[in-house]
Amino acid sequence: MAVGSIAAYQLRRGVGCLSFLWDNFLPDHSPVSWARADSISREIPGFLVSSHFGCDLDFTPVDRSSIVTKVLSTVVPLFSQPDRPTLDTLKSLDIPVFLFTELEGETSQSSAVVTQVAEKLHGKFFVATTTDPTLAEEGGAQPPFVVVWNSHDEVKPVYHDKLELGRLLKFAEKASTPVIGRLDLKSYIDHTQSTLPLAFILAETDKERKAIAESLKYVALKHKLKVNFVTLDTTKLPFLLEPLGVDSTRLPAFAIHRGDNEEVSVYDQNRQINAKDVEIFLHRTLNWPLKEL
């Protein structure tokens, strides 16, 4: 059953109206009354969007990814073995994908752990398994390992440790939200209201931001839940450079806002940004003992 068909099937159980850019999605015969509308000519926001009638429910328009994610999270099995097209679809949605990459012939040894993890993470992750390492897109990494895709994350966390329930759930907790997110005005407000330090990767191009984020991935993952890492598009949010004390003529840059006060520290803009020096800079800025390195 196609993604769209699953969504329509689930929504038959209530009274609803869906608006799409295509017409053949909805069933012609259903236990509920369906109304079709041209979402462009009628200027209905988002696609797809959903409304409910005949009940006292608040309604907020949602986009296609959100509603398909919500529906799929309730109907997909505990874990699946997706092919490339299915995996690509799951990766584009709003729930992270937790992919076990295993060796052919050794899946029986880890099946109990996979099932336990899937039960714990159901509704929070799409849990999947594969014996095709190319699906993980992790170079020469040797199975078994786990990768997580989050459509809102600049990086892809990877787990290479033992396949033990406790360790995997701890990794999942860190990877459940972006390890290095993308900063916009809404998330900036959310972050500034938090007391956690905020580490900025500032650059003009997406390529630069992704390259630096990838180089700092393990630093960000190591300190997840203690420091939030984000990328900042300086072409879209140039007005944030001055309050951060960043020289706009010497980008890319890295800076840390402490969180518990208004203090901001900028990594030496004459130095190349690298994981080792950023780790030291992080400890010194946040007054963490260097012996922990």
CSV table of C-alpha atoms in Angstrom, one decimal:
chain,number,residue,atom,x,y,z
A,1,MET,CA,0.0,0.0,0.0
A,2,ALA,CA,1.4,3.4,-1.0
A,3,VAL,CA,2.1,6.1,1.6
A,4,GLY,CA,-0.8,8.1,0.5
A,5,SER,CA,-3.2,5.1,0.6
A,6,ILE,CA,-2.1,4.4,4.1
A,7,ALA,CA,-2.9,8.0,5.1
A,8,ALA,CA,-6.3,7.8,3.5
A,9,TYR,CA,-7.1,4.5,5.0
A,10,GLN,CA,-6.3,5.7,8.5
A,11,LEU,CA,-8.4,8.8,8.1
A,12,ARG,CA,-11.5,6.9,7.1
A,13,ARG,CA,-12.1,6.3,10.8
A,14,GLY,CA,-12.9,9.9,11.4
A,15,VAL,CA,-14.7,12.8,9.7
A,16,GLY,CA,-12.3,14.8,7.7
A,17,CYS,CA,-11.3,16.7,4.6
A,18,LEU,CA,-7.9,16.5,2.9
A,19,SER,CA,-6.6,18.9,0.4
A,20,PHE,CA,-4.0,17.8,-2.1
A,21,LEU,CA,-2.4,18.9,-5.3
A,22,TRP,CA,-3.4,15.7,-6.8
A,23,ASP,CA,-7.0,14.4,-7.1
A,24,ASN,CA,-6.8,10.6,-7.2
A,25,PHE,CA,-5.5,10.2,-3.7
A,26,LEU,CA,-8.8,10.0,-1.9
A,27,PRO,CA,-11.2,7.0,-2.0
A,28,ASP,CA,-14.5,7.4,-3.9
A,29,HIS,CA,-16.3,5.2,-1.4
A,30,SER,CA,-15.8,5.7,2.3
A,31,PRO,CA,-17.7,5.5,5.6
A,32,VAL,CA,-17.2,9.3,5.9
A,33,SER,CA,-18.0,12.2,3.8
A,34,TRP,CA,-15.0,13.4,1.8
A,35,ALA,CA,-14.7,16.8,0.2
A,36,ARG,CA,-12.2,17.7,-2.5
A,37,ALA,CA,-10.8,21.1,-2.9
A,38,ASP,CA,-8.2,22.7,-5.2
A,39,SER,CA,-5.6,23.8,-2.6
A,40,ILE,CA,-4.1,26.3,-5.0
A,41,SER,CA,-7.1,28.1,-6.3
A,42,ARG,CA,-8.7,28.2,-2.9
A,43,GLU,CA,-5.4,29.4,-1.3
A,44,ILE,CA,-5.4,26.6,1.3
A,45,PRO,CA,-2.1,26.8,3.2
A,46,GLY,CA,0.3,23.8,3.0
A,47,PHE,CA,0.1,20.6,1.1
A,48,LEU,CA,-1.1,18.4,2.3
A,49,VAL,CA,-3.4,19.9,4.9
A,50,SER,CA,-6.1,18.4,7.0
A,51,SER,CA,-9.3,19.8,8.7
A,52,HIS,CA,-11.9,18.1,10.9
A,53,PHE,CA,-15.6,19.0,10.8
A,54,GLY,CA,-18.4,18.3,13.2
A,55,CYS,CA,-16.3,18.3,16.3
A,56,ASP,CA,-14.8,20.7,18.7
A,57,LEU,CA,-11.1,20.3,17.7
A,58,ASP,CA,-8.6,23.0,17.3
A,59,PHE,CA,-7.2,22.9,13.8
A,60,THR,CA,-3.7,24.0,12.7
A,61,PRO,CA,-2.7,23.5,9.1
A,62,VAL,CA,0.1,20.9,8.7
A,63,ASP,CA,2.3,20.1,5.8
A,64,ARG,CA,2.5,16.8,3.9
A,65,SER,CA,5.6,15.5,5.8
A,66,SER,CA,4.0,16.1,9.2
A,67,ILE,CA,0.7,14.3,8.5
A,68,VAL,CA,2.3,11.4,6.6
A,69,THR,CA,4.8,11.0,9.4
A,70,LYS,CA,2.0,10.9,12.0
A,71,VAL,CA,0.0,8.3,10.1
A,72,LEU,CA,3.0,6.1,9.3
A,73,SER,CA,4.3,6.2,12.9
A,74,THR,CA,1.0,4.5,14.0
A,75,VAL,CA,0.8,1.9,11.2
A,76,VAL,CA,4.3,0.8,10.4
A,77,PRO,CA,5.6,-2.5,12.0
A,78,LEU,CA,8.1,-2.4,14.8
A,79,PHE,CA,10.9,-2.6,12.4
A,80,SER,CA,11.2,-3.1,8.6
A,81,GLN,CA,13.8,-4.0,6.0
A,82,PRO,CA,13.4,-1.2,3.5
A,83,ASP,CA,14.7,-1.0,0.0
A,84,ARG,CA,16.4,2.2,-1.3
A,85,PRO,CA,13.2,4.1,-2.4
A,86,THR,CA,11.4,3.3,0.8
A,87,LEU,CA,14.3,4.3,3.0
A,88,ASP,CA,14.7,7.6,1.1
A,89,THR,CA,11.0,8.3,1.8
A,90,LEU,CA,11.4,7.6,5.5
A,91,LYS,CA,14.5,9.8,5.7
A,92,SER,CA,12.5,12.7,4.3
A,93,LEU,CA,9.9,12.6,7.1
A,94,ASP,CA,9.8,14.2,10.5
A,95,ILE,CA,10.7,11.1,12.6
A,96,PRO,CA,14.3,10.0,12.7
A,97,VAL,CA,15.3,6.7,11.0
A,98,PHE,CA,17.2,4.2,13.2
A,99,LEU,CA,19.0,1.8,10.8
A,100,PHE,CA,20.7,-1.4,12.0
A,101,THR,CA,23.3,-2.5,9.4
A,102,GLU,CA,24.2,-6.1,9.9
A,103,LEU,CA,26.3,-8.8,8.3
A,104,GLU,CA,24.5,-11.4,6.1
A,105,GLY,CA,24.0,-14.6,8.2
A,106,GLU,CA,24.4,-12.9,11.6
A,107,THR,CA,21.0,-11.2,11.9
A,108,SER,CA,19.6,-14.0,14.1
A,109,GLN,CA,22.2,-13.1,16.8
A,110,SER,CA,21.0,-9.6,17.1
A,111,SER,CA,17.3,-10.1,16.4
A,112,ALA,CA,16.3,-10.0,20.0
A,113,VAL,CA,18.1,-6.7,20.6
A,114,VAL,CA,16.7,-5.2,17.5
A,115,THR,CA,13.2,-6.2,18.6
A,116,GLN,CA,13.7,-4.8,22.1
A,117,VAL,CA,15.1,-1.5,20.7
A,118,ALA,CA,12.2,-1.3,18.2
A,119,GLU,CA,9.6,-1.8,21.0
A,120,LYS,CA,11.2,1.0,23.1
A,121,LEU,CA,11.6,3.4,20.2
A,122,HIS,CA,8.3,2.8,18.5
A,123,GLY,CA,6.6,6.1,17.6
A,124,LYS,CA,9.8,8.0,18.2
A,125,PHE,CA,11.9,6.4,15.4
A,126,PHE,CA,11.4,4.4,12.3
A,127,VAL,CA,13.5,1.4,13.1
A,128,ALA,CA,14.9,-0.6,10.2
A,129,THR,CA,17.4,-3.3,9.5
A,130,THR,CA,19.5,-4.1,6.4
A,131,THR,CA,22.3,-6.3,5.3
A,132,ASP,CA,23.2,-4.0,2.5
A,133,PRO,CA,25.9,-1.6,3.8
A,134,THR,CA,25.5,0.7,0.9
A,135,LEU,CA,22.1,1.8,2.3
A,136,ALA,CA,23.9,3.2,5.3
A,137,GLU,CA,26.1,5.5,3.1
A,138,GLU,CA,28.9,5.1,5.6
A,139,GLY,CA,31.9,4.5,3.5
A,140,GLY,CA,34.0,1.6,4.5
A,141,ALA,CA,32.4,1.0,7.9
A,142,GLN,CA,32.1,-2.6,8.8
A,143,PRO,CA,28.8,-4.0,10.1
A,144,PRO,CA,27.3,-4.3,12.6
A,145,PHE,CA,26.6,-0.6,13.3
A,146,VAL,CA,23.7,1.8,13.5
A,147,VAL,CA,23.1,5.1,11.7
A,148,VAL,CA,20.4,7.7,12.4
A,149,TRP,CA,18.9,10.0,9.8
A,150,ASN,CA,17.0,13.1,11.0
A,151,SER,CA,15.7,15.4,8.2
A,152,HIS,CA,16.4,18.4,10.5
A,153,ASP,CA,20.0,17.3,11.3
A,154,GLU,CA,23.1,18.5,9.4
A,155,VAL,CA,24.9,15.3,10.3
A,156,LYS,CA,24.2,11.6,10.5
A,157,PRO,CA,25.1,10.1,14.0
A,158,VAL,CA,26.8,6.6,13.8
A,159,TYR,CA,27.0,4.0,16.5
A,160,HIS,CA,29.9,1.5,16.4
A,161,ASP,CA,29.7,0.0,19.9
A,162,LYS,CA,28.3,-3.3,21.1
A,163,LEU,CA,24.6,-4.0,20.2
A,164,GLU,CA,23.4,-3.8,23.8
A,165,LEU,CA,20.0,-2.5,24.7
A,166,GLY,CA,21.1,0.1,27.3
A,167,ARG,CA,23.8,1.5,25.1
A,168,LEU,CA,21.6,1.7,22.1
A,169,LEU,CA,18.9,3.5,24.0
A,170,LYS,CA,21.3,6.0,25.3
A,171,PHE,CA,22.6,6.6,21.8
A,172,ALA,CA,19.0,6.9,20.6
A,173,GLU,CA,18.2,9.5,23.3
A,174,LYS,CA,21.1,11.7,22.0
A,175,ALA,CA,20.1,11.2,18.3
A,176,SER,CA,16.4,11.7,18.8
A,177,THR,CA,16.9,15.4,18.2
A,178,PRO,CA,19.4,17.0,15.8
A,179,VAL,CA,23.0,16.6,16.8
A,180,ILE,CA,23.7,19.7,14.8
A,181,GLY,CA,20.5,21.5,13.9
A,182,ARG,CA,19.8,24.4,11.5
A,183,LEU,CA,19.2,27.7,13.1
A,184,ASP,CA,16.2,29.9,12.1
A,185,LEU,CA,14.4,32.6,14.0
A,186,LYS,CA,12.0,30.3,15.7
A,187,SER,CA,14.7,27.9,16.9
A,188,TYR,CA,16.9,30.8,17.9
A,189,ILE,CA,14.2,32.0,20.3
A,190,ASP,CA,13.8,28.5,21.6
A,191,HIS,CA,17.5,28.1,22.2
A,192,THR,CA,17.9,31.5,23.9
A,193,GLN,CA,15.2,30.5,26.3
A,194,SER,CA,17.1,27.4,27.2
A,195,THR,CA,19.9,27.6,29.8
A,196,LEU,CA,22.1,25.2,27.7
A,197,PRO,CA,25.1,26.7,25.9
A,198,LEU,CA,24.7,27.2,22.2
A,199,ALA,CA,27.5,26.5,19.8
A,200,PHE,CA,27.3,28.3,16.4
A,201,ILE,CA,28.8,27.1,13.1
A,202,LEU,CA,28.6,30.2,10.9
A,203,ALA,CA,29.2,30.2,7.2
A,204,GLU,CA,27.8,31.6,3.9
A,205,THR,CA,27.3,28.4,1.9
A,206,ASP,CA,25.5,25.2,2.7
A,207,LYS,CA,28.6,23.2,1.6
A,208,GLU,CA,30.8,25.0,4.1
A,209,ARG,CA,28.3,24.5,6.9
A,210,LYS,CA,27.9,20.8,6.2
A,211,ALA,CA,31.6,20.2,5.9
A,212,ILE,CA,32.4,21.9,9.3
A,213,ALA,CA,29.4,20.2,10.9
A,214,GLU,CA,30.7,16.8,9.7
A,215,SER,CA,34.1,17.6,11.2
A,216,LEU,CA,32.6,18.5,14.5
A,217,LYS,CA,30.0,15.7,14.6
A,218,TYR,CA,31.6,13.6,17.3
A,219,VAL,CA,32.3,16.6,19.5
A,220,ALA,CA,28.6,17.6,19.2
A,221,LEU,CA,27.5,14.0,19.9
A,222,LYS,CA,29.8,13.6,22.8
A,223,HIS,CA,28.4,16.8,24.5
A,224,LYS,CA,24.8,16.3,23.4
A,225,LEU,CA,22.3,17.2,26.2
A,226,LYS,CA,24.9,19.6,27.6
A,227,VAL,CA,25.5,21.9,24.6
A,228,ASN,CA,23.3,22.5,21.6
A,229,PHE,CA,25.2,22.8,18.2
A,230,VAL,CA,23.6,24.6,15.3
A,231,THR,CA,24.6,25.9,11.9
A,232,LEU,CA,23.8,29.5,11.0
A,233,ASP,CA,23.3,30.7,7.4
A,234,THR,CA,25.0,34.1,7.5
A,235,THR,CA,23.4,35.1,4.2
A,236,LYS,CA,19.9,34.7,5.7
A,237,LEU,CA,20.6,35.8,9.3
A,238,PRO,CA,23.4,38.4,8.8
A,239,PHE,CA,22.1,40.6,11.7
A,240,LEU,CA,23.1,37.9,14.2
A,241,LEU,CA,26.8,38.4,13.4
A,242,GLU,CA,27.3,41.6,15.3
A,243,PRO,CA,25.7,40.6,18.6
A,244,LEU,CA,27.8,37.4,18.4
A,245,GLY,CA,30.9,39.4,17.9
A,246,VAL,CA,31.8,37.6,14.7
A,247,ASP,CA,33.8,39.4,12.0
A,248,SER,CA,31.7,39.1,8.8
A,249,THR,CA,34.8,39.4,6.6
A,250,ARG,CA,36.4,36.3,8.1
A,251,LEU,CA,34.0,33.5,7.6
A,252,PRO,CA,33.4,30.7,8.4
A,253,ALA,CA,33.4,31.1,12.1
A,254,PHE,CA,32.6,29.3,15.3
A,255,ALA,CA,31.2,30.8,18.5
A,256,ILE,CA,29.7,29.8,21.8
A,257,HIS,CA,26.9,31.5,23.7
A,258,ARG,CA,27.2,30.4,27.4
A,259,GLY,CA,23.4,30.2,28.0
A,260,ASP,CA,23.5,31.1,31.7
A,261,ASN,CA,24.5,34.7,30.8
A,262,GLU,CA,24.9,36.9,27.8
A,263,GLU,CA,28.6,36.1,27.3
A,264,VAL,CA,29.7,35.0,23.8
A,265,SER,CA,33.1,33.6,23.0
A,266,VAL,CA,34.4,33.5,19.4
A,267,TYR,CA,36.9,30.9,18.2
A,268,ASP,CA,40.0,32.5,16.7
A,269,GLN,CA,38.8,33.5,13.2
A,270,ASN,CA,42.4,33.3,11.9
A,271,ARG,CA,42.5,29.5,12.7
A,272,GLN,CA,41.0,26.7,10.8
A,273,ILE,CA,38.0,25.1,12.6
A,274,ASN,CA,38.9,21.6,13.6
A,275,ALA,CA,37.6,19.1,16.2
A,276,LYS,CA,40.6,19.0,18.5
A,277,ASP,CA,40.9,22.8,18.9
A,278,VAL,CA,37.1,23.2,19.2
A,279,GLU,CA,37.0,20.6,22.0
A,280,ILE,CA,39.7,22.6,23.9
A,281,PHE,CA,37.9,25.9,23.1
A,282,LEU,CA,34.6,24.4,24.4
A,283,HIS,CA,36.2,23.3,27.7
A,284,ARG,CA,37.9,26.6,28.3
A,285,THR,CA,34.8,28.7,27.4
A,286,LEU,CA,32.5,26.7,29.6
A,287,ASN,CA,35.0,26.2,32.4
A,288,TRP,CA,35.1,22.5,32.1
A,289,PRO,CA,38.3,20.7,33.4
A,290,LEU,CA,40.7,20.0,30.6
A,291,LYS,CA,41.7,16.7,32.2
A,292,GLU,CA,38.4,15.3,30.8
A,293,LEU,CA,39.8,15.5,27.2
